[in-house]
Coordinates of C-alpha atoms in Angstrom, one line a residue:
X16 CA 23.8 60.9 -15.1
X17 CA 26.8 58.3 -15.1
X18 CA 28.0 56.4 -18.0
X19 CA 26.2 53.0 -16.0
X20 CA 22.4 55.2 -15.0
X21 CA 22.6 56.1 -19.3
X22 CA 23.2 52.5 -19.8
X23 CA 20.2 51.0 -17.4
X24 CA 18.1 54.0 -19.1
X25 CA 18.7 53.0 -22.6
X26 CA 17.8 49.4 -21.5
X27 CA 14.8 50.4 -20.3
X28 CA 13.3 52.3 -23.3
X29 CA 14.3 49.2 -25.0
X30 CA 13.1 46.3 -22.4
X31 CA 13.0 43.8 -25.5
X32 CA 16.5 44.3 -26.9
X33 CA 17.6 41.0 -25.9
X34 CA 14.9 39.2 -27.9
X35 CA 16.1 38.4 -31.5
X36 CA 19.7 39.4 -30.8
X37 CA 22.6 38.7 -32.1
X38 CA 25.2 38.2 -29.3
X39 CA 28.5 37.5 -30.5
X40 CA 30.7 35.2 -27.8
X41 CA 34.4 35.5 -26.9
X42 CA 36.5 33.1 -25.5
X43 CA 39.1 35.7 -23.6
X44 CA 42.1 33.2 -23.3
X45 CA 42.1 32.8 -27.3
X46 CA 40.5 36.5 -28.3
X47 CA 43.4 38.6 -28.5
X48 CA 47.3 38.6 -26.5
X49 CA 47.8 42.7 -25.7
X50 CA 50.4 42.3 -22.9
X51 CA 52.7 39.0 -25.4
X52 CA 52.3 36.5 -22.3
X53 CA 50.3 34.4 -25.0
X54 CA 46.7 34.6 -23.3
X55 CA 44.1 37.0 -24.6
X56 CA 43.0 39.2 -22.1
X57 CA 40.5 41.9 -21.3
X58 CA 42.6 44.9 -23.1
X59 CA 42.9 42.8 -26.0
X60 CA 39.1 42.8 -26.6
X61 CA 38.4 46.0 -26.5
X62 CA 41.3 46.7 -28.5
X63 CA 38.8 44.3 -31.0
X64 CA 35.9 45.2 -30.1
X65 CA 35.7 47.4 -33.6
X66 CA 35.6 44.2 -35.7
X67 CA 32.7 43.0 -33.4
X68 CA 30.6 45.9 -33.6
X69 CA 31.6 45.9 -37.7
X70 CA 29.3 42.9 -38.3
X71 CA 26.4 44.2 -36.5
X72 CA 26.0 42.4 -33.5
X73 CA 23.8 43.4 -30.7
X74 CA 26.0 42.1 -28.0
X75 CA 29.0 40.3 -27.1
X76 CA 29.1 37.5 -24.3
X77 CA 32.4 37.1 -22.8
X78 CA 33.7 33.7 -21.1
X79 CA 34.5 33.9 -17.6
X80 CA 37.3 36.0 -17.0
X81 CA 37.4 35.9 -12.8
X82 CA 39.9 35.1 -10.6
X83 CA 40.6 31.6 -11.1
X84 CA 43.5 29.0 -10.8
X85 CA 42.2 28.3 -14.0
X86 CA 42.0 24.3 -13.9
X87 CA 38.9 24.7 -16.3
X88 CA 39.9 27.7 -17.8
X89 CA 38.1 30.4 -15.8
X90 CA 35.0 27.8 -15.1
X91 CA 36.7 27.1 -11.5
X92 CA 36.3 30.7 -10.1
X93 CA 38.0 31.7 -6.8
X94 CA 36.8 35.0 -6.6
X95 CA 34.0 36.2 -8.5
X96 CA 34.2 40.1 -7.0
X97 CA 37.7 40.8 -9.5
X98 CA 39.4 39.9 -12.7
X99 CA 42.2 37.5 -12.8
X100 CA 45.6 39.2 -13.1
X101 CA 46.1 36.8 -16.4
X102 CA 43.3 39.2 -17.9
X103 CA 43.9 42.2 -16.4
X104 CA 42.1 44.2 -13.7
X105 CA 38.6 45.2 -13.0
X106 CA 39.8 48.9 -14.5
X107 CA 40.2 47.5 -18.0
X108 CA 37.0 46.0 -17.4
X109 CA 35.5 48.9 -16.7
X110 CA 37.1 50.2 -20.1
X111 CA 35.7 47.7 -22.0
X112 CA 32.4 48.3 -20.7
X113 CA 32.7 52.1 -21.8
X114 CA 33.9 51.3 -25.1
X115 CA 31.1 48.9 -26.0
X116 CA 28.8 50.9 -25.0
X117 CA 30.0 53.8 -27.0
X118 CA 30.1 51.3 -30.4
X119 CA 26.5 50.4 -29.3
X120 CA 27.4 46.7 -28.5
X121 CA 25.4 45.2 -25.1
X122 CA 28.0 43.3 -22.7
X123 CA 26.6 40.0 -21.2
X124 CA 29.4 38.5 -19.0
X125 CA 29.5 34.4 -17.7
X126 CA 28.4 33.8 -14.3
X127 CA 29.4 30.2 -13.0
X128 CA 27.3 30.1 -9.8
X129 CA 26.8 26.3 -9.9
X130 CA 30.3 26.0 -8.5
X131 CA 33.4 27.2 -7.2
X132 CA 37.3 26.4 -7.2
X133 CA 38.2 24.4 -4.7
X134 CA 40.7 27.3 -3.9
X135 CA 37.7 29.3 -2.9
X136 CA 37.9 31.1 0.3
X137 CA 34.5 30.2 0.8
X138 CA 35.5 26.6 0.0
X139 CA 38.7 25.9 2.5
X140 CA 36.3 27.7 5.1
X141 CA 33.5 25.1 4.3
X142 CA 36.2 22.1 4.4
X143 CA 37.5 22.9 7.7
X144 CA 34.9 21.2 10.2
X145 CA 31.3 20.6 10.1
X146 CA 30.8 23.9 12.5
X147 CA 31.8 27.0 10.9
X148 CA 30.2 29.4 9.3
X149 CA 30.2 28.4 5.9
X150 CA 29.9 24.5 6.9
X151 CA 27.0 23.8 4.6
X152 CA 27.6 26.7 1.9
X153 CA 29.1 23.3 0.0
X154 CA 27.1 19.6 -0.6
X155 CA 28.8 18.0 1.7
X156 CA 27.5 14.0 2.5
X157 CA 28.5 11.0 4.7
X158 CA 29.9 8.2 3.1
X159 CA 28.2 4.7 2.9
X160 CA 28.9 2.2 5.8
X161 CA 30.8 0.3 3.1
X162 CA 33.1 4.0 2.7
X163 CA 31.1 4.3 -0.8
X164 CA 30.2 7.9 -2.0
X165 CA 26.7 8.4 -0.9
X166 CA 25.1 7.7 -4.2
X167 CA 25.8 6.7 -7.8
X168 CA 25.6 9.8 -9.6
X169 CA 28.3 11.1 -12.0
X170 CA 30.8 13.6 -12.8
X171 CA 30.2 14.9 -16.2
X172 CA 34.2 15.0 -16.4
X173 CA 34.0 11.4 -15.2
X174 CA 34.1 9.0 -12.8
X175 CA 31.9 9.8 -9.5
X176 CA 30.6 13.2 -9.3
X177 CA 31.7 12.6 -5.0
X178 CA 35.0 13.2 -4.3
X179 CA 36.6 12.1 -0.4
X180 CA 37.6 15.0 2.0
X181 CA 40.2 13.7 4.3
X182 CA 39.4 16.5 6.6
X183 CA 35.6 17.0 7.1
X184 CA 35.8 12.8 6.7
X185 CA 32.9 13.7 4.3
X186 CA 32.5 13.0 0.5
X187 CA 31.6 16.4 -1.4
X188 CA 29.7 17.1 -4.6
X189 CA 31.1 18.2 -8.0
X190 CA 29.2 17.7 -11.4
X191 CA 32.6 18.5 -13.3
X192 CA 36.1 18.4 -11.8
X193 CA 36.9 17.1 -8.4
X194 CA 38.7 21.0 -8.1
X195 CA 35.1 22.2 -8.6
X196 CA 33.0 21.9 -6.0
X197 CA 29.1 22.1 -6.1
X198 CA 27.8 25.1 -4.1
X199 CA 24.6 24.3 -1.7
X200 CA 21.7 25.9 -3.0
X201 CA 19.4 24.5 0.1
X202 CA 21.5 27.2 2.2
X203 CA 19.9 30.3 1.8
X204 CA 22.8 32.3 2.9
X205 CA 24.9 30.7 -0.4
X206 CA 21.7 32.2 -2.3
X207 CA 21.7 35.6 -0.7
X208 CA 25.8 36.0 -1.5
X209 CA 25.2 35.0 -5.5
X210 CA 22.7 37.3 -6.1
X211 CA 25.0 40.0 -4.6
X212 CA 27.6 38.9 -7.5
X213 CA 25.4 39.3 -9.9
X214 CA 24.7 42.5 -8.0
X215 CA 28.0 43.6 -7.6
X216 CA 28.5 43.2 -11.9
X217 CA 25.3 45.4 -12.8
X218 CA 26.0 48.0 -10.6
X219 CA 29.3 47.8 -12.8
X220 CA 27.3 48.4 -16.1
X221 CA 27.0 44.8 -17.7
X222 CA 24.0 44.5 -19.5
X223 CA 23.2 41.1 -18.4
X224 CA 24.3 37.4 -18.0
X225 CA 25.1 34.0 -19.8
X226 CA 24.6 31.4 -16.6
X227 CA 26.9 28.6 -17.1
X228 CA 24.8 25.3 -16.5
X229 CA 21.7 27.2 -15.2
X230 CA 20.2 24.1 -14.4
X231 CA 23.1 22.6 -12.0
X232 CA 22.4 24.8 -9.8
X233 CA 19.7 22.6 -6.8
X234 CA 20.1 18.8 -6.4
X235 CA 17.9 16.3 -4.7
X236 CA 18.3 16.7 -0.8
X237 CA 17.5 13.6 -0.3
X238 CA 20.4 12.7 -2.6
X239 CA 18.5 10.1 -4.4
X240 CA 19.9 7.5 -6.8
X241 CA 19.5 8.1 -10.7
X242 CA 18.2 5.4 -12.3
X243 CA 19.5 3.9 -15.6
X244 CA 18.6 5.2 -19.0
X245 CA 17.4 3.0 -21.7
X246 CA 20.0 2.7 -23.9
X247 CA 18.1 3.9 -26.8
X248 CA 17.7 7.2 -25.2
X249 CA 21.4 7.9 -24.4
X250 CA 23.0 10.8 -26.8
X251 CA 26.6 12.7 -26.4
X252 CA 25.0 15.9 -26.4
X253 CA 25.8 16.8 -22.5
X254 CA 29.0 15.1 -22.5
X255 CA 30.5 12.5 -25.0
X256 CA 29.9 9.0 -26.1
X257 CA 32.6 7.7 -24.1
X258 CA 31.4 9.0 -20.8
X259 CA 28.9 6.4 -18.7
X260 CA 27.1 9.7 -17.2
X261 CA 24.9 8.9 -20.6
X262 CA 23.9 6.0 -19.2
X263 CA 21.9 7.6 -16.2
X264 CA 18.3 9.3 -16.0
X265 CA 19.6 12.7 -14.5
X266 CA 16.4 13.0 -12.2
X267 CA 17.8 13.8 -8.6
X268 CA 21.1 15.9 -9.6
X269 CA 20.4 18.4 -12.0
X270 CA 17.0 20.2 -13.2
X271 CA 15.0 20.4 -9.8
X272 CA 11.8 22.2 -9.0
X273 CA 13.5 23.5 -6.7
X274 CA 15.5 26.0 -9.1
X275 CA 12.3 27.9 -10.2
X276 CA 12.5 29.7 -6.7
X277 CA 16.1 30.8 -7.3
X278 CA 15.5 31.9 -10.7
X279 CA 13.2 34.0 -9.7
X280 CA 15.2 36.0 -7.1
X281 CA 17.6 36.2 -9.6
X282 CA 15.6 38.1 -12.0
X283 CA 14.0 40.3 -9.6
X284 CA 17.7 41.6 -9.3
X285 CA 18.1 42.3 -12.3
X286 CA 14.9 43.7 -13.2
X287 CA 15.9 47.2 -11.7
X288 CA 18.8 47.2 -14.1
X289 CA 16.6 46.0 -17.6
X290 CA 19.0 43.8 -17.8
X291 CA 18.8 40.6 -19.2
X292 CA 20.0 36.5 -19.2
X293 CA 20.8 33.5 -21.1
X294 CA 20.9 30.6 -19.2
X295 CA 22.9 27.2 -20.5
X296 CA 20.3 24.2 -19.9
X297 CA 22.8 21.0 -19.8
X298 CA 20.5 18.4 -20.1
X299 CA 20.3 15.7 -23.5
X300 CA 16.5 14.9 -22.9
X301 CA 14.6 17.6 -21.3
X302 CA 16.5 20.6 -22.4
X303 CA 13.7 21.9 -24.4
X304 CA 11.1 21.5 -21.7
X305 CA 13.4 23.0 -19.3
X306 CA 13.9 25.6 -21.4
X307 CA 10.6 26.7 -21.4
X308 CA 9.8 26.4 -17.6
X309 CA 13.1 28.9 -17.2
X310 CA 11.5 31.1 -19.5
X311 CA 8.1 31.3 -19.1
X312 CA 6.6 34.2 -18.3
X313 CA 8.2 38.0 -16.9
X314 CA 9.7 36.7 -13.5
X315 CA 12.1 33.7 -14.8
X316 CA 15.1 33.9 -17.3
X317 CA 14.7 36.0 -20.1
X318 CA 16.4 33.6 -22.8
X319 CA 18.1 29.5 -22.5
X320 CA 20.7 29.0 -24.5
X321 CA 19.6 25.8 -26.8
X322 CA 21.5 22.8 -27.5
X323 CA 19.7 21.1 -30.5
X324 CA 21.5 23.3 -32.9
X325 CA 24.9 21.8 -31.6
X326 CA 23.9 18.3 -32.0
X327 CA 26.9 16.7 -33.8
X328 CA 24.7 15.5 -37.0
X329 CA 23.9 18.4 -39.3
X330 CA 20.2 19.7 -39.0
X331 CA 18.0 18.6 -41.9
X332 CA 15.2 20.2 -42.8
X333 CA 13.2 17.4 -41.0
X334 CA 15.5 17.8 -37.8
X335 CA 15.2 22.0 -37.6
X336 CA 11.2 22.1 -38.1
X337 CA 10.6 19.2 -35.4
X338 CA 12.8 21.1 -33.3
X339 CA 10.7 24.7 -33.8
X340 CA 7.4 22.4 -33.6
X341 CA 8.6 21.0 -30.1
X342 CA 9.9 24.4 -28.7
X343 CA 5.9 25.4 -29.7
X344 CA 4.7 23.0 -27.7
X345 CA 7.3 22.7 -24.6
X346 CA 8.0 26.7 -24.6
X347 CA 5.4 28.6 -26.1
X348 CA 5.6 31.4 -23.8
X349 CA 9.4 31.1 -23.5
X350 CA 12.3 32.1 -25.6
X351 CA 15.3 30.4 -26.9
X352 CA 19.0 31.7 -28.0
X353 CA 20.1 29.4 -30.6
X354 CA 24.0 28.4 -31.5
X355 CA 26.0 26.2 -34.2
X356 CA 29.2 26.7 -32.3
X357 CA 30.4 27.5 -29.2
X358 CA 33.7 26.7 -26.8
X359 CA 32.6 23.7 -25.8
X360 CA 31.3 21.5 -29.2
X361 CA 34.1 21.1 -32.7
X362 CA 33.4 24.0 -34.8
X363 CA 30.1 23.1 -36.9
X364 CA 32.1 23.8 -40.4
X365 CA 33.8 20.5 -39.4
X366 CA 31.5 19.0 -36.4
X367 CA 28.6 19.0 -40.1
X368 CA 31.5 18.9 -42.8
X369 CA 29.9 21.4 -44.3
X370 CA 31.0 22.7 -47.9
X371 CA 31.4 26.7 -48.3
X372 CA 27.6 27.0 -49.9
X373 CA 26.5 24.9 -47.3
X374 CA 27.7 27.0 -44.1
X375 CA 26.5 30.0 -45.6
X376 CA 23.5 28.7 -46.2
X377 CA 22.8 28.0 -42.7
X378 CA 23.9 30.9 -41.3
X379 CA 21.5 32.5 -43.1
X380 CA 19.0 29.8 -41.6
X381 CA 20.1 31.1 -38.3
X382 CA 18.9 34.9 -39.0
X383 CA 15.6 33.9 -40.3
X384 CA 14.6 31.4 -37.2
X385 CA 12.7 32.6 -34.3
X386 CA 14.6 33.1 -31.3
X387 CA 18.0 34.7 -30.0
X388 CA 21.6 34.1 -32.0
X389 CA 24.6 33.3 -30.8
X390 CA 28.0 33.2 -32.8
X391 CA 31.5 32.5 -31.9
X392 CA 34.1 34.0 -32.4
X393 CA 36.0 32.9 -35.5
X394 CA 32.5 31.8 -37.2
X395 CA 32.6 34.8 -39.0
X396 CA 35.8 33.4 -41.3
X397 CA 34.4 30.5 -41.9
X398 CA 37.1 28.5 -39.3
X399 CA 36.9 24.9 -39.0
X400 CA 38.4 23.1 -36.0
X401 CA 42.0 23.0 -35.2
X402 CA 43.9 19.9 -35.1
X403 CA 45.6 20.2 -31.8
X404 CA 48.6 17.1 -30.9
X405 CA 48.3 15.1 -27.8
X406 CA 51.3 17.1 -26.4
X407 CA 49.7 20.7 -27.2
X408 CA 46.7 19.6 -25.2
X409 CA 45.2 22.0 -22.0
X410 CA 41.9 21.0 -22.0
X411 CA 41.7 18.5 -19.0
X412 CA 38.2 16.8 -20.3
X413 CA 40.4 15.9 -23.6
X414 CA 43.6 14.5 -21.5
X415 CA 41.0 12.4 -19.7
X416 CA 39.2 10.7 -22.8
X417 CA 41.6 10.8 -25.5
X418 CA 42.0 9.1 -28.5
X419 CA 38.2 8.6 -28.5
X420 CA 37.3 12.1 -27.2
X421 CA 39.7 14.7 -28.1
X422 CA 38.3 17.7 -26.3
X423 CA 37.8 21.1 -26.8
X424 CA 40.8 23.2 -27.5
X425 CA 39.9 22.1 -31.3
X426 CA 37.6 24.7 -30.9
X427 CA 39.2 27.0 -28.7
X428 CA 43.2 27.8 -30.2
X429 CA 43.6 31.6 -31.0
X430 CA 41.8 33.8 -33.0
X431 CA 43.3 34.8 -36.4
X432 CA 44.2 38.2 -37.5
X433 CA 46.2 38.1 -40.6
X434 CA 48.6 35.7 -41.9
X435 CA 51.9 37.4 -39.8
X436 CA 53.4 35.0 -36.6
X437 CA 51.0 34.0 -34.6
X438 CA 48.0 34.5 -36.5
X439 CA 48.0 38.9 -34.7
X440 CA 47.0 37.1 -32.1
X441 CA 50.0 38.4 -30.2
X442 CA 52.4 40.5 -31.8
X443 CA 56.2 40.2 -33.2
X444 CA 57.9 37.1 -31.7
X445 CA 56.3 37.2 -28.0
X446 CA 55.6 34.1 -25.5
X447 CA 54.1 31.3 -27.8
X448 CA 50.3 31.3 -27.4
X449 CA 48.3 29.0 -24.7
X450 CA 47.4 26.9 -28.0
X451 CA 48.9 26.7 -31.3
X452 CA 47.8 28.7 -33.5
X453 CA 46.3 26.7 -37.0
X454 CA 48.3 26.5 -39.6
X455 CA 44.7 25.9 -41.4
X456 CA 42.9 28.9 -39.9
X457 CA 46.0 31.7 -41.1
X458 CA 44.8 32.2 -45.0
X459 CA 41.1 32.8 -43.4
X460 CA 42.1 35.6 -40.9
X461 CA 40.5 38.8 -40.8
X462 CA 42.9 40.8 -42.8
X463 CA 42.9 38.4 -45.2
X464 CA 38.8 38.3 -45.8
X465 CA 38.4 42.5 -45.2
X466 CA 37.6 44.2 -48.1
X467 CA 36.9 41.3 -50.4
X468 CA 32.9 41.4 -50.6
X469 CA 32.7 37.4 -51.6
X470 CA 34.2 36.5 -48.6
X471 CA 32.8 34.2 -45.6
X472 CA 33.0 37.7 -43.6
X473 CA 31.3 39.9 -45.4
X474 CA 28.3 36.8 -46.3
X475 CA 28.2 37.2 -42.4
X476 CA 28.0 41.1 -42.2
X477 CA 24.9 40.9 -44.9
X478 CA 23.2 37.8 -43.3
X479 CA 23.1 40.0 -39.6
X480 CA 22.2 43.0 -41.3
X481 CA 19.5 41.2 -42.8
X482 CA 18.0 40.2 -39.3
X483 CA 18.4 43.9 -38.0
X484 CA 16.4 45.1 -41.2
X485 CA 13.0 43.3 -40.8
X486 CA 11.8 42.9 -37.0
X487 CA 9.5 40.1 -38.0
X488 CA 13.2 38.4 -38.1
X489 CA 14.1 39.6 -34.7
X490 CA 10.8 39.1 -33.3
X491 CA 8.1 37.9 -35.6
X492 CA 5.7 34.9 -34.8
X493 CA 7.0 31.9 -37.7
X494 CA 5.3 29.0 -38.8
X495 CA 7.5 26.4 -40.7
X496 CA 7.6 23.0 -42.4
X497 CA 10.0 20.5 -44.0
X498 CA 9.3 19.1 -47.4
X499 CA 12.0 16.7 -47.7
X500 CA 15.2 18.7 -47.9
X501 CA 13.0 21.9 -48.5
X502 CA 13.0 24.0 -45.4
X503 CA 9.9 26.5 -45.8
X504 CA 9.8 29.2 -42.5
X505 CA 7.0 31.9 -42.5
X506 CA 7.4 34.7 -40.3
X507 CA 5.0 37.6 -39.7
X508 CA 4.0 40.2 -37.6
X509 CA 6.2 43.0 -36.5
X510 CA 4.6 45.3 -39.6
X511 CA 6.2 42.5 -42.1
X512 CA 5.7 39.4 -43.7
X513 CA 9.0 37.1 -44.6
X514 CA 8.7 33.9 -46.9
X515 CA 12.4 31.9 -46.0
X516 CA 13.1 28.8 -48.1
X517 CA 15.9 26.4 -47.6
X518 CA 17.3 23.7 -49.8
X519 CA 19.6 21.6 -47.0
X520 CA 20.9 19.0 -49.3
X521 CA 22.5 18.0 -52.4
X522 CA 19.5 17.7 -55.0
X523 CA 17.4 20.4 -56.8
X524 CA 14.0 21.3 -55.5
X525 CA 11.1 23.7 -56.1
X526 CA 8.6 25.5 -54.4
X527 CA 5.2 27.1 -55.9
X528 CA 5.4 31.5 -54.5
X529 CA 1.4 32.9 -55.0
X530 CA 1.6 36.7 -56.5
X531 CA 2.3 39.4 -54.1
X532 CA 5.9 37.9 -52.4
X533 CA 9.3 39.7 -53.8
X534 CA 13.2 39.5 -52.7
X535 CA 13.9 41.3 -49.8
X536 CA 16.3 43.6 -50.9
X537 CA 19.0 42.1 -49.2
X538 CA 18.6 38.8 -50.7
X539 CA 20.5 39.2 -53.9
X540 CA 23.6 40.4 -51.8
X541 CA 23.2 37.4 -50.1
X542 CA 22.9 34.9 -52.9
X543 CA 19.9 33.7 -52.7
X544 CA 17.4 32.7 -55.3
X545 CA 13.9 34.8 -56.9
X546 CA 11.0 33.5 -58.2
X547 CA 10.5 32.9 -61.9
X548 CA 7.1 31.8 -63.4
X549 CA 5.3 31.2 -60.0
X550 CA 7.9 29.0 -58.0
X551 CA 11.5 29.4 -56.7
X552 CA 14.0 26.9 -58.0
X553 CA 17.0 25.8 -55.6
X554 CA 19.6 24.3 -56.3
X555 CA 21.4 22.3 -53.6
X556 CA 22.5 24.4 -50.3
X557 CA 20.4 27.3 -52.6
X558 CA 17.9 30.0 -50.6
X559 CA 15.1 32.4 -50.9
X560 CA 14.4 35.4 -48.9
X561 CA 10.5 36.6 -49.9
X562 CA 9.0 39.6 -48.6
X563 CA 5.3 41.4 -48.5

């Protein structure tokens, strides 16, 4: 048996392992430099991947890493069969997969099937004419008799989401950049060819998928108009405040029926392999419900990756248990994989301006709610976003709206090491890194945290071990409630009862504990309160773990 048959055959004595898991995202570019060009690459994480399997992570999700002429930072891919030469080849690949696997750690990997790079060979075929092979592997349209794009809908990047193709005399789709085009999901040929992709990577030994806007994939082929949005619905939580595409209903380009048929296939490929997904819904008002229709039952996507946790207002108590009570109603058979930060939103230490008690308070909140975890990288120190110039910018969507919008290299410069040049995210006096590295983030770098136990890193260490000690965590049904700032989450099952209360805000507040409930053993460690007299006092950002 081969390192990638053990693999599958651990997976499949453990079908579940995905659900309550901690998955632990890198951004490759920023992870760490191995070769001193000043980009992270694939050697570089598995040169780190000790640190990640330190805190006790079930998995890590890596950011795309194909070939890629990298105009949105590996989210334009080119070729999806190999790794681009910035990161490495598919051989260190392949020793990263080994070395995880060895350290225990599950590798999902991000799969961009919505869209391509315009540099695609499968694009400049499809651009050509309208009669060769791959003539409708792209959404190609005719424009209006007026030389309009063919409808009003929107690039989340901005402006319209058509772009003019001088050549085919044709407009074509593309929900982001104009250099990524929209593949055609009404050609079933485009579907047959992305499900040998994700083939192509399982036979390779990945453990499963994080599908970058999962929902993007089928538009309306009728190409149907959106109509406008009230204004009090409109939010920034698909793209920001500045951009019109809030202002639209986002019936007929995104979220389709349609999809459900696709998703399907999909999984039925990856069954064989007990492997498993997290798909990224995009979508401000139905991301929820959508949510649960890609989940639902054993022949969809295992897990969607949620956005309500990266809203740009800190969760209140109110907020989070609204939030759990509408996933129980919009995806009670489904199963979410919740996040506070991520590469695309400012780091939530900032993004909530959250005081030290405050952001370990909620990461604790994050191991005791029901559903999937995802951290990124950096998290674990406690990093807030990086202030990055005008003239340091790469991040095109930040070039495009700036002052008002500054993008999301805030949240995306280089991990930090130790305190030495460049943060040890490359080594001695190399190439300057893609982004600067923070001046702010250098006295909260690894090295600097290790060993101490009251630091943000270790709080992180105890919170995760925490989850992986009770499965009711991990796995357990949960009922929960908001009393004003008083956050009260019961989870059962699983051989275990847990009693979780939260204090998110500034006052004191009490809660009433009936005999038989105790701290979990690991709650002290963690700093939370016990109960004296009958009731748990908290004071504010304070916390209880119970137990019975």
């Amino acid at each position: 048996m081969n390192k990638v048959e053990e693999a599958i055959a651990q997976r499949a004595a453990n079908p579940d392992w995905w659900r309550g898991a901690v998955i632990y995202q890198v951004y490759p570019r920023s992870y760490q430099d191995s070769t001193g060009d000043g980009v992270g690459d694939i050697a570089g994480i598995t040169a780190r991947l000790d640190h990640i399997a330190s805190l006790g992570v079930d998995a890590l999700w890596i950011s795309p890493f194909f070939k890629s002429p990298m105009k949105d930072f590996g989210y334009d891919v080119s070729d999806y069969r190999d790794v681009d030469p910035m990161f490495g080849s598919l051989a260190d690949f392949d020793a990263l997969i080994d070395r995880a696997h060895d350290l225990g750690l599950k590798v999902l990997i991000d799969l961009v099937l919505s869209h391509t790079s315009d540099q695609h060979p499968w694009f400049k075929e499809s651009r050509k004419d309208h009669t060769n092979p791959k003539a409708d592997w792209y959404v190609w349209a005719d424009a209006k008799p007026t030389g309009a794009p063919p409808n009003n809908w929107l690039s989340i990047f901005g402006g319209s989401a058509w772009q003019w193709d001088g050549g085919r005399m044709q407009y074509y789709l593309h929900n982001f950049l104009t250099s990524q085009p929209d593949l055609n999901f009404h050609c079933p040929a485009v579907q047959d060819e992305l499900l040998r992709v994700a083939e192509f990577w399982l036979e390779r030994g990945v453990d499963g998928f994080r599908l970058d806007t999962i929902n993007f994939y089928v538009h309306d082929a009728e190409l149907r108009d959106n109509p406008a949005l009230d204004p009090a619905l409109r939010n920034d939580q698909t793209a920001p405040a500045v951009n019109p595409y809030n202002w639209q209903e986002h019936l007929y380009d995104k979220s389709r029926p349609e999809n459900l048929a696709f998703l399907k296939r999909l999984r039925a490929v990856m069954k064989p392999y007990g492997a498993a997904a997290v798909g990224e819904v995009g979508d401000a008002q139905l991301g929820l419900e959508i949510l649960g229709q890609y989940t639902a039952g054993d022949d969809m996507m295992n897990m969607c990756y949620a956005f309500e946790l990266l809203a740009k207002d800190m969760p209140t108590a109110g907020y989070v248990a609204d939030t759990m009570h509408r996933v129980e109603r919009v995806a009670a058979d489904g199963w979410a994989c919740w996040a506070f930060s991520n590469h695309d939103v400012p780091r939530h230490i900032s993004r909530w301006n959250l005081s030290e008690e405050a952001a370990r308070a909620y990461v604790v909140l994050m191991m005791c709610l029901r559903g999937s975890a995802c951290l990124y990288q950096g998290e674990e120190l406690g990093l807030p976003e990086a202030d990055v110039a005008f003239e340091d910018l790469q991040d095109p969507y930040g070039i495009e709206f700036w002052p008002e919008f500054k993008g999301r290299d805030g949240c995306r410069t280089p991990m930090v090491w130790d305190a030495g040049v460049h943060g040890g995210f490359s080594h001695g006096n190399e190439a300057r890194p893609w982004l600067p590295v923070s001046a702010d983030h250098l006295p909260k770098a690894v090295a600097e945290q290790e060993g101490d136990p009251e630091a943000m890193l270790a709080h992180y260490r105890r919170a995760i071990a925490l989850r992986r000690a009770h499965a009711v965590l991990a796995k357990g049904a949960q009922e929960i409630e908001a009393q004003g700032d008083l956050l009260v989450i019961r989870r059962s099952g699983q051989g275990g009862e847990v009693l979780a209360l939260f204090n998110l805000g500034d006052g004191r507040v009490s809660h009433a504990v009936e005999a038989g409930w105790a701290p979990l053993p690991e709650a002290a460690g963690l700093g939370a309160a016990a109960p004296t007299g009958g009731k748990v006092d908290l004071g504010s950002w304070g916390f209880a773990l119970l137990g019975r």
